[in-house]
Amino acid sequence: MTEARGSAAPPARHTPGTPCWVSLMVHGLAATQEFYGSLFGWEFVPGPQQLGPYVRALLGGQEVAGIGQLPPDRRLPVAWTPYLASDDIELTAETVRLCGGTVGVGPLDAGDAGRLVIGSDPAGAVFGVWQAAAHLGTSVAGVPGTPAWHELLTFETVSVAKFYETVFGYEEEPVGSADFDHVTLHVGGRPVAGLHGVGHTLPRDRGPHWMTYFEVADATDSTRLLTDLGGHVLRPPHDSPHGRVATVADPEGARFALIENPG
C-alpha cells in the first residue's frame, strides 16, 4: 500500500483512471446495510435499480459507496469492487477487450446517474468502470468510514501493470526490490492505486482480486466491533508504514481492510 491521503473534498469530477466509487453485491441486502451502518456509521438511500435492488451509503449526507442485491440464483463471489473513472466508457470497454481483459457487464446505462462496465483484467481480477453523469461517485474522503486506498493482489505485476496502464493511462512507480513485487499507479503525478504481486500465496478460493482499504479512527476498536457484528478478522491489526492495518471480512465473506490514519 502507498500513502494516498487526500483532502476531505475531492474534485467534483474524478480524473479518468482515478478510483471514483466502490460497490458490493450481496445476498442479504438488509443485513449488510445493518452491518456496515453499525461499523462505519453509514446511512442509506435508494440508488439505480438496473442490476436489481441497490442502495447508496452516505456519511454525513455525502455519498461513500454502494451495495446491491445479487439475484437468488447467482452464486457469485461476494466482493468489494472499485470503479475507475472514464470519460468514454465505450472506448474503455473496447480497450479492455483488446488488451486481453473481459467485459462481463455493459456498457450499461444506470438511469441518469451515468454508465457502467464491470470487467476483469487478464489475470481475472474484477473491476468496474464508471462514466459519470448525475452521479459523480464518492464525494467525501480522508475521514473514518471512507475508502482510503485500493490495492490489487495478483500473481505478478509486470503484465497486469501494462494492461491497466494501456487501458487507463496510468504512470507507474515500481518498487525496486528483488523480493517485493509492487507497483504504484499514478494519475497526474498522484498515487491512486497499487498492484501487489504475491505469487502463489493468493487464496485459492479468491484468485487475483482488488482490496479496498477503509479508513477508521482506531483499527483495534473497529476490528472488535466488526467481530461483535458478525464479521471475521483475517489478519489482526498490525503496524505498517501507513498506519495500523487489519484485513477483515463481513458476514457474507467480502474481504476488505481497515486502516488507521497515523495522523
Coordinates of C-alpha atoms in Angstrom, one line a residue, residues 10-263:
P10 CA -12.1 15.6 -3.8
P11 CA -12.5 17.2 -7.2
A12 CA -16.1 17.4 -8.3
R13 CA -15.4 15.2 -11.3
H14 CA -12.9 12.4 -11.0
T15 CA -10.0 12.3 -13.4
P16 CA -10.1 9.3 -15.8
G17 CA -8.4 6.3 -14.2
T18 CA -9.0 7.5 -10.6
P19 CA -11.0 5.2 -8.4
C20 CA -14.3 7.0 -8.1
W21 CA -16.6 4.5 -6.4
V22 CA -16.7 1.2 -4.7
S23 CA -19.6 -1.2 -4.7
L24 CA -20.6 -4.5 -3.1
M25 CA -23.1 -7.1 -4.3
V26 CA -24.5 -9.3 -1.6
H27 CA -27.3 -11.9 -1.0
G28 CA -28.7 -10.2 2.2
L29 CA -29.1 -6.5 1.4
A30 CA -30.9 -5.5 4.7
A31 CA -28.4 -7.4 6.9
T32 CA -25.5 -6.0 5.1
Q33 CA -26.8 -2.5 5.5
E34 CA -27.1 -3.1 9.2
F35 CA -23.6 -4.4 9.4
Y36 CA -21.9 -1.5 7.6
G37 CA -24.1 1.1 9.1
S38 CA -23.1 0.0 12.6
L39 CA -19.4 -0.4 11.6
F40 CA -18.9 2.8 9.7
G41 CA -21.8 5.0 10.6
W42 CA -23.3 4.8 7.1
E43 CA -26.9 5.7 6.3
F44 CA -28.6 4.5 3.1
V45 CA -30.7 5.9 0.3
P46 CA -32.0 4.1 -2.8
G47 CA -29.8 4.1 -5.9
P48 CA -30.2 3.0 -9.6
Q49 CA -32.1 -0.4 -9.9
Q50 CA -30.8 -1.5 -13.3
L51 CA -29.0 -4.5 -11.8
G52 CA -31.6 -5.1 -9.1
P53 CA -32.1 -3.6 -5.6
Y54 CA -29.3 -1.1 -4.9
V55 CA -28.6 1.4 -2.2
R56 CA -26.0 4.2 -1.8
A57 CA -24.2 4.6 1.5
L58 CA -24.0 8.1 2.9
L59 CA -21.7 9.5 5.6
G60 CA -22.8 12.9 6.9
G61 CA -25.1 13.2 3.9
Q62 CA -22.3 12.6 1.3
E63 CA -22.0 9.5 -0.9
V64 CA -19.4 6.9 0.0
A65 CA -20.2 3.5 -1.5
G66 CA -22.9 1.3 -3.0
I67 CA -24.4 -2.0 -2.0
G68 CA -26.6 -4.1 -4.3
Q69 CA -28.6 -7.3 -4.1
L70 CA -27.4 -10.4 -6.0
P71 CA -30.2 -12.5 -7.8
P72 CA -31.0 -15.5 -5.6
D73 CA -29.8 -17.9 -8.4
R74 CA -26.4 -16.2 -8.8
R75 CA -23.7 -17.8 -6.6
L76 CA -21.1 -15.2 -7.5
P77 CA -18.2 -14.3 -5.1
V78 CA -19.3 -11.5 -2.7
A79 CA -16.6 -8.8 -3.0
W80 CA -16.0 -5.1 -2.9
T81 CA -15.3 -3.8 -6.4
P82 CA -13.6 -0.5 -7.2
Y83 CA -14.9 1.6 -10.1
L84 CA -12.3 3.5 -12.2
A85 CA -13.4 6.8 -13.8
S86 CA -13.7 7.1 -17.6
D87 CA -14.8 9.9 -19.9
D88 CA -15.5 7.5 -22.8
I89 CA -16.8 4.1 -21.5
E90 CA -17.3 2.6 -24.9
L91 CA -13.6 3.2 -25.8
T92 CA -12.5 2.0 -22.4
A93 CA -14.6 -1.2 -22.8
E94 CA -13.1 -1.9 -26.2
T95 CA -9.6 -1.2 -24.9
V96 CA -10.2 -3.7 -22.1
R97 CA -11.0 -6.4 -24.7
L98 CA -8.2 -5.5 -27.0
C99 CA -5.7 -5.8 -24.1
G100 CA -6.8 -9.2 -23.0
G101 CA -9.4 -8.4 -20.4
T102 CA -13.0 -9.3 -20.3
V103 CA -16.2 -7.2 -20.2
G104 CA -18.9 -9.1 -18.3
V105 CA -21.5 -6.3 -17.9
G106 CA -22.1 -3.2 -20.0
P107 CA -21.6 -0.6 -21.2
L108 CA -24.9 -0.2 -19.3
D109 CA -27.0 2.9 -18.5
A110 CA -27.6 3.4 -14.8
G111 CA -30.6 5.8 -15.2
D112 CA -29.5 9.4 -15.3
A113 CA -26.6 8.6 -12.9
G114 CA -24.1 7.5 -15.6
R115 CA -22.9 4.5 -17.4
L116 CA -21.0 1.5 -16.1
V117 CA -18.9 -1.5 -17.1
I118 CA -17.9 -4.5 -15.0
G119 CA -14.9 -6.2 -16.4
S120 CA -11.9 -8.3 -15.4
D121 CA -8.2 -7.9 -16.1
P122 CA -6.2 -10.7 -17.9
A123 CA -5.4 -12.4 -14.6
G124 CA -9.1 -12.5 -13.7
A125 CA -9.4 -9.6 -11.1
V126 CA -12.8 -7.9 -11.4
F127 CA -13.1 -4.1 -11.5
G128 CA -15.7 -1.6 -12.6
V129 CA -15.6 1.4 -14.9
W130 CA -17.8 4.5 -14.4
Q131 CA -18.7 7.3 -16.7
A132 CA -20.3 9.9 -14.6
A133 CA -23.5 11.9 -15.4
A134 CA -25.6 12.9 -12.5
H135 CA -23.7 10.7 -10.1
L136 CA -20.0 11.7 -9.8
G137 CA -19.0 9.0 -7.4
T138 CA -17.6 9.1 -3.9
S139 CA -17.9 12.6 -2.6
V140 CA -16.0 12.5 0.7
A141 CA -12.5 11.2 1.6
G142 CA -9.9 11.4 4.4
V143 CA -12.3 10.7 7.3
P144 CA -13.3 7.5 9.1
G145 CA -15.8 5.4 7.1
T146 CA -14.5 6.4 3.6
P147 CA -12.4 4.4 1.1
A148 CA -8.7 5.3 1.6
W149 CA -6.9 3.1 -1.0
H150 CA -7.4 0.3 -3.5
E151 CA -4.8 -2.5 -3.9
L152 CA -4.8 -5.3 -6.5
L153 CA -3.5 -8.6 -5.1
T154 CA -2.3 -10.6 -8.2
F155 CA 0.2 -13.2 -9.2
E156 CA 2.8 -10.8 -10.7
T157 CA 2.6 -7.1 -11.6
V158 CA 4.5 -6.8 -14.9
S159 CA 1.9 -7.9 -17.4
V160 CA -1.1 -6.7 -15.3
A161 CA 0.5 -3.3 -14.9
K162 CA 0.9 -3.0 -18.6
F163 CA -2.8 -3.8 -19.0
Y164 CA -4.0 -1.1 -16.6
E165 CA -1.6 1.5 -17.9
T166 CA -2.8 0.9 -21.5
V167 CA -6.5 1.0 -20.6
F168 CA -6.4 3.9 -18.2
G169 CA -3.2 5.8 -19.0
Y170 CA -1.5 5.3 -15.6
E171 CA 2.0 6.2 -14.9
E172 CA 3.7 3.5 -12.8
E173 CA 6.2 3.6 -9.9
P174 CA 7.7 0.1 -9.3
V175 CA 9.3 -0.8 -6.0
G176 CA 13.0 -1.7 -6.7
S177 CA 13.3 -4.8 -4.6
A178 CA 14.1 -8.4 -5.7
D179 CA 11.7 -9.9 -3.0
F180 CA 8.8 -7.4 -3.1
D181 CA 6.7 -7.1 -6.3
H182 CA 4.8 -3.9 -6.1
V183 CA 3.7 -1.1 -8.5
T184 CA 2.0 2.2 -7.6
L185 CA -0.3 3.6 -10.2
H186 CA -0.3 7.4 -10.6
V187 CA -2.7 9.8 -12.3
G188 CA -1.3 13.3 -12.9
G189 CA 1.7 12.5 -10.6
R190 CA -0.7 11.5 -7.8
P191 CA -0.8 7.9 -6.4
V192 CA -4.3 6.4 -6.9
A193 CA -3.9 2.6 -6.5
G194 CA -1.4 -0.2 -6.0
L195 CA -0.6 -3.6 -7.6
H196 CA 0.9 -6.2 -5.4
G197 CA 2.3 -9.4 -6.9
V198 CA 2.1 -12.2 -4.2
G199 CA 2.7 -15.3 -6.4
H200 CA 1.0 -18.4 -5.3
T201 CA 0.3 -17.1 -1.8
L202 CA -3.0 -15.9 -3.2
P203 CA -6.0 -17.6 -1.6
R204 CA -7.1 -20.4 -3.8
D205 CA -10.8 -19.6 -3.3
R206 CA -10.2 -16.0 -4.4
G207 CA -7.5 -15.7 -7.1
P208 CA -6.4 -12.2 -8.1
H209 CA -8.7 -9.5 -6.6
W210 CA -8.9 -5.9 -5.6
M211 CA -8.8 -5.0 -1.9
T212 CA -10.4 -1.8 -0.6
Y213 CA -9.0 -0.1 2.5
F214 CA -11.5 1.9 4.6
E215 CA -10.2 4.5 7.0
V216 CA -11.1 4.1 10.7
A217 CA -10.2 6.1 13.8
D218 CA -8.9 3.1 15.7
A219 CA -8.1 -0.2 14.0
T220 CA -8.2 -2.3 17.2
D221 CA -11.6 -0.9 18.3
S222 CA -13.0 -1.3 14.7
T223 CA -12.0 -5.0 14.5
R224 CA -13.5 -5.6 17.9
L225 CA -16.8 -4.0 16.7
L226 CA -16.6 -5.9 13.4
T227 CA -16.4 -9.2 15.3
D228 CA -19.3 -8.3 17.5
L229 CA -21.3 -7.5 14.4
G230 CA -20.6 -11.0 12.9
G231 CA -17.6 -10.2 10.8
H232 CA -14.3 -12.0 10.7
V233 CA -10.7 -10.9 11.3
L234 CA -8.4 -12.5 8.7
R235 CA -5.2 -10.6 9.9
P236 CA -5.3 -8.7 13.2
P237 CA -4.3 -5.0 13.4
H238 CA -0.6 -4.6 12.7
D239 CA 1.7 -1.7 12.1
S240 CA 2.6 -0.7 8.5
P241 CA 4.4 2.4 7.1
H242 CA 1.0 3.9 6.5
G243 CA -0.8 3.2 9.8
R244 CA -2.2 0.2 11.6
V245 CA -3.9 -2.1 9.2
A246 CA -6.3 -5.1 9.6
T247 CA -7.6 -7.5 7.0
V248 CA -11.2 -8.5 7.6
A249 CA -14.4 -9.9 6.1
D250 CA -18.0 -9.1 6.5
P251 CA -20.6 -11.8 7.5
E252 CA -21.1 -12.8 3.8
G253 CA -17.3 -13.1 3.3
A254 CA -16.5 -9.9 1.4
R255 CA -12.9 -9.1 2.2
F256 CA -11.6 -5.5 2.9
A257 CA -9.0 -3.8 5.0
L258 CA -9.3 -1.3 7.8
I259 CA -6.5 1.4 8.1
E260 CA -6.0 3.7 11.0
N261 CA -4.6 7.1 9.9
P262 CA -1.5 7.7 11.9
G263 CA -2.3 11.4 11.8

